[in-house]
Short mmCIF file of N, CA and C in Angstrom, two decimals:
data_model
loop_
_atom_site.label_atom_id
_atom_site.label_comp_id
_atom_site.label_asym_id
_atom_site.label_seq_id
_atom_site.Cartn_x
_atom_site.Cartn_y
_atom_site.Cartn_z
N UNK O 1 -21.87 3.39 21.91
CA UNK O 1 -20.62 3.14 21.23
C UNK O 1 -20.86 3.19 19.72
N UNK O 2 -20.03 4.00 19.38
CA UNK O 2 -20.05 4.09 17.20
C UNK O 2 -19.23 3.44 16.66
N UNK O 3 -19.97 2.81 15.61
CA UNK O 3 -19.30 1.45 15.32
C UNK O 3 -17.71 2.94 13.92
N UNK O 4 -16.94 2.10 13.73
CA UNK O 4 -15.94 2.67 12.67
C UNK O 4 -16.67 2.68 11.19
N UNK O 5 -16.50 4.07 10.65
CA UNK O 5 -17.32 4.20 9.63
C UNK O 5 -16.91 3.14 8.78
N UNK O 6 -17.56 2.71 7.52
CA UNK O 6 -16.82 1.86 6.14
C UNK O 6 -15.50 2.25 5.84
N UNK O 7 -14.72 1.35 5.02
CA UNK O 7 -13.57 2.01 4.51
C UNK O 7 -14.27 2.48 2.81
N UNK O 8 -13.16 3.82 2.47
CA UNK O 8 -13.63 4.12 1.81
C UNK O 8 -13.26 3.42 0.23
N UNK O 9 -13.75 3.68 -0.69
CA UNK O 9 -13.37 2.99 -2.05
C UNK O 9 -11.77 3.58 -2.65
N UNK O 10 -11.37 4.31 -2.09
CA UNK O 10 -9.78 4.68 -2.23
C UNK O 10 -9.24 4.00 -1.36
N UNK O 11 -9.34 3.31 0.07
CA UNK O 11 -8.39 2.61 0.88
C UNK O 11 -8.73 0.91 0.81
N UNK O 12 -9.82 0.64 -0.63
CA UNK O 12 -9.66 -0.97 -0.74
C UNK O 12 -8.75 -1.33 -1.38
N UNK O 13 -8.20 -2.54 -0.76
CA UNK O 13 -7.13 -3.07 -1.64
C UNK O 13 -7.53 -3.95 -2.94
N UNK O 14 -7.34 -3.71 -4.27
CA UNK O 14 -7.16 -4.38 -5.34
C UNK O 14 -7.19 -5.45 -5.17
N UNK O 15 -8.17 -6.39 -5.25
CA UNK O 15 -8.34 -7.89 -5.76
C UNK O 15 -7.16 -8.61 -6.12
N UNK O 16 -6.79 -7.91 -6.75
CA UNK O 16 -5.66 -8.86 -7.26
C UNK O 16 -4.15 -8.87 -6.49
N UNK O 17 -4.14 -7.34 -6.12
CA UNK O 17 -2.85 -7.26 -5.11
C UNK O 17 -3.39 -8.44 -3.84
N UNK O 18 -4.69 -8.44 -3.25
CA UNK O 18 -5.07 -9.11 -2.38
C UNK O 18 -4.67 -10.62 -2.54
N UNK O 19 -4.93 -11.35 -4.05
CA UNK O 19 -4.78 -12.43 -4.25
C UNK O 19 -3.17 -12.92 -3.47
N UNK O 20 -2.51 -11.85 -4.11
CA UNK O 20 -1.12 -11.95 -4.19
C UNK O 20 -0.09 -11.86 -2.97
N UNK O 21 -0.94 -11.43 -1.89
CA UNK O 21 -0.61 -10.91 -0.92
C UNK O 21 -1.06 -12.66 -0.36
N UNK O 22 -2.15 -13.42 -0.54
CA UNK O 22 -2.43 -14.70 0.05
C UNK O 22 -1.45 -15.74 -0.67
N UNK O 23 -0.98 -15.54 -1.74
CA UNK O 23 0.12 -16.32 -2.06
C UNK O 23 1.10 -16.56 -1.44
N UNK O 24 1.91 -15.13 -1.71
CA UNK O 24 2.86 -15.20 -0.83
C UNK O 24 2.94 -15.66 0.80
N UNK O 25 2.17 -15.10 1.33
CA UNK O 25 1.63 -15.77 3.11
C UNK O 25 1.98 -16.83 2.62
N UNK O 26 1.26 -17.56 1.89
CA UNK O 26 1.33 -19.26 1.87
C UNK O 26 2.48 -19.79 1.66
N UNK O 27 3.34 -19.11 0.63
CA UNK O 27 4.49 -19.54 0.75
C UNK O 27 5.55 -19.38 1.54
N UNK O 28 5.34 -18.21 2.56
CA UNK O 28 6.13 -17.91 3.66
C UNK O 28 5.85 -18.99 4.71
N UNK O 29 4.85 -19.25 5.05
CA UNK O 29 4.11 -20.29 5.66
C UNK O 29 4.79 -21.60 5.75
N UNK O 30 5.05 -22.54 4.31
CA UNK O 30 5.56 -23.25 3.72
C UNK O 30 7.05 -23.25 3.68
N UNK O 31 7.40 -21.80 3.73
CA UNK O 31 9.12 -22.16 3.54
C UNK O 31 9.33 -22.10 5.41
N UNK O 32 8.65 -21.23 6.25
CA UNK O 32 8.94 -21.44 7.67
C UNK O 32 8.50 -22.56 8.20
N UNK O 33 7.17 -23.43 7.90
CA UNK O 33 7.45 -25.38 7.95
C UNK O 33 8.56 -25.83 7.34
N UNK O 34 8.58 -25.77 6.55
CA UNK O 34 10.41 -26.54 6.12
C UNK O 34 11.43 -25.75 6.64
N UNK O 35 11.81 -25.42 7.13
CA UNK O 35 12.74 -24.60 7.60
C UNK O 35 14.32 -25.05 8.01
N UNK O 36 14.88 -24.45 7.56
CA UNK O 36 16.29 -24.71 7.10
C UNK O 36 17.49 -23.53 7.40
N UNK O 37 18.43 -23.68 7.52
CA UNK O 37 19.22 -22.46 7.25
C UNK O 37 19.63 -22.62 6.23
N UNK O 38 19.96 -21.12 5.49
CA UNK O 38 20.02 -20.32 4.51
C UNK O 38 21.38 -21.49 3.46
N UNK O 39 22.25 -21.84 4.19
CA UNK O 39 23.40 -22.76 3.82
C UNK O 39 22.77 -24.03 3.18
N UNK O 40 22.04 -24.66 4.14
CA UNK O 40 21.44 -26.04 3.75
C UNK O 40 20.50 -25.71 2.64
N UNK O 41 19.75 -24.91 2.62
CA UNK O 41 18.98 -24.76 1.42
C UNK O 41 19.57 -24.44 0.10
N UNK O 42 20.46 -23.84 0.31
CA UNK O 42 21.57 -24.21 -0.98
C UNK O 42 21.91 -25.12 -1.22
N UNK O 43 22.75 -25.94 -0.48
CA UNK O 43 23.14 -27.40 -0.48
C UNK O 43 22.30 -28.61 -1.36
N UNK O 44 20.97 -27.98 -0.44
CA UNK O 44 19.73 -29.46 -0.93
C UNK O 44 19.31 -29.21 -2.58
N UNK O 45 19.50 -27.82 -2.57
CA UNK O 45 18.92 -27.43 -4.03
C UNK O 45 19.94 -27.78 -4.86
N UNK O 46 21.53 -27.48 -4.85
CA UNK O 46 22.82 -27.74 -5.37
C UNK O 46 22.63 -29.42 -5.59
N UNK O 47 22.27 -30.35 -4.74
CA UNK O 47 21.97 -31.53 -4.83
C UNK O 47 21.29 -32.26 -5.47
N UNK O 48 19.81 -31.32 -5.47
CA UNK O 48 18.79 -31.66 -6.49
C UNK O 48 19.05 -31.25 -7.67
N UNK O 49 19.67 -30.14 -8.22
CA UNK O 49 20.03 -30.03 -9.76
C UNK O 49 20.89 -31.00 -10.10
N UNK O 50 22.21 -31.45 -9.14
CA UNK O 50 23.12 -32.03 -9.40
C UNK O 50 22.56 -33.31 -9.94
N UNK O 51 21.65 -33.96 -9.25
CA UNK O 51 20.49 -35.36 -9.11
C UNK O 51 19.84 -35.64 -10.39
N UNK O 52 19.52 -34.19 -11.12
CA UNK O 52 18.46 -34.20 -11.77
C UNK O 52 19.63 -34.29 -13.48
N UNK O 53 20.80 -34.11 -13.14
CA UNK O 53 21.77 -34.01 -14.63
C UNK O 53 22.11 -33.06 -14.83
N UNK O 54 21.63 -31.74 -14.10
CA UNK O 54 22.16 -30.43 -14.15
C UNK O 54 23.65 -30.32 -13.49
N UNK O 55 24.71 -30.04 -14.45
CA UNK O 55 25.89 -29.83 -13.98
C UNK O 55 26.10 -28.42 -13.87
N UNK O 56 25.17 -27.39 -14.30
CA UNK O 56 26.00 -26.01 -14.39
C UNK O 56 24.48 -25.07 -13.60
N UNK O 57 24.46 -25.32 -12.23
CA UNK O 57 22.38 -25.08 -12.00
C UNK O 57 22.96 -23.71 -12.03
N UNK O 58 21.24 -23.13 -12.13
CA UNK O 58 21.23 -21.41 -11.84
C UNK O 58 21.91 -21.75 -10.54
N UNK O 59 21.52 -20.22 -9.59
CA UNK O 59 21.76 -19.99 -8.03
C UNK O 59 20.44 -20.28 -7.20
N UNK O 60 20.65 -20.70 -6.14
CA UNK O 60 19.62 -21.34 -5.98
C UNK O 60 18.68 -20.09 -5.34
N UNK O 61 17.27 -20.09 -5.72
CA UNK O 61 15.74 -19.12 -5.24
C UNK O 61 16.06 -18.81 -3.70
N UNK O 62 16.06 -17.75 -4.18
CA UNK O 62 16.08 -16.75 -2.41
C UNK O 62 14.82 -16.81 -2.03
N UNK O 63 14.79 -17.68 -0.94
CA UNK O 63 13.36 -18.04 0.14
C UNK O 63 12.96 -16.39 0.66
N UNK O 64 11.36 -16.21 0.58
CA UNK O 64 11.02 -15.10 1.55
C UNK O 64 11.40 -14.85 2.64
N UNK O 65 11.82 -16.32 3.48
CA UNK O 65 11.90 -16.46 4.77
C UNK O 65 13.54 -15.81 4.88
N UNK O 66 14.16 -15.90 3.54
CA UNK O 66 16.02 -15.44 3.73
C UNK O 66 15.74 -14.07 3.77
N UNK O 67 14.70 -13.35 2.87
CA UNK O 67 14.77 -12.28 2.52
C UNK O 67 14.43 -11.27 3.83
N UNK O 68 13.47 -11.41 5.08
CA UNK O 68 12.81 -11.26 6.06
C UNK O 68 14.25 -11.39 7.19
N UNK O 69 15.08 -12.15 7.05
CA UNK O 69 15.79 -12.33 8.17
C UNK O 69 17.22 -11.59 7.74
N UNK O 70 17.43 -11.29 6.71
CA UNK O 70 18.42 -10.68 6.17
C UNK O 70 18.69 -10.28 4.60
N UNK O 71 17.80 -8.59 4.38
CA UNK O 71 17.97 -8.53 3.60
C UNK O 71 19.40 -8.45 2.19
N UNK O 72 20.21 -8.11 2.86
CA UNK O 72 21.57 -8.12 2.24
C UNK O 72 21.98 -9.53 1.52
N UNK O 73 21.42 -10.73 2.10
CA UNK O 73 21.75 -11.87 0.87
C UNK O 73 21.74 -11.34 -1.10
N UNK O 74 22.78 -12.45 -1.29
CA UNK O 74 22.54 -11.88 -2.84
C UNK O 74 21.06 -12.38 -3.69
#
């Protein structure tokens, strides 16, 4: 049996794209443990600016996990 040659130095991935690629996982990770629908996570965030003295908040951060299940959100 032959083992699969090396990959070559054109099909490694960039260090840094790599880093970035373990970020994100982690935070996909993190937003699918908390997990919420797309509504409530507005809500809680609308709540927490509201909480915090913010009367006029941005919109609230489009989760990876919204983006994966339906890209068409705004």
């Amino acid at each position: 049996m032959t083992e699969p040659p090396p990959p070559r130095a054109s099909d490694a991935e960039p260090a840094d794209l790599a880093a970035l690629r373990g970020v994100r996982m982690n935070q996909m990770v993190d937003e699918l443990h908390q997990w919420r629908a797309h509504r409530d996570h507005v809500e809680t965030y609308l709540m927490d600016e509201y909480n915090d003295g913010i009367t006029d908040p941005e919109p609230a951060p489009v989760r990876l996990v919204d983006l994966a299940a339906s890209p068409d959100l705004p």
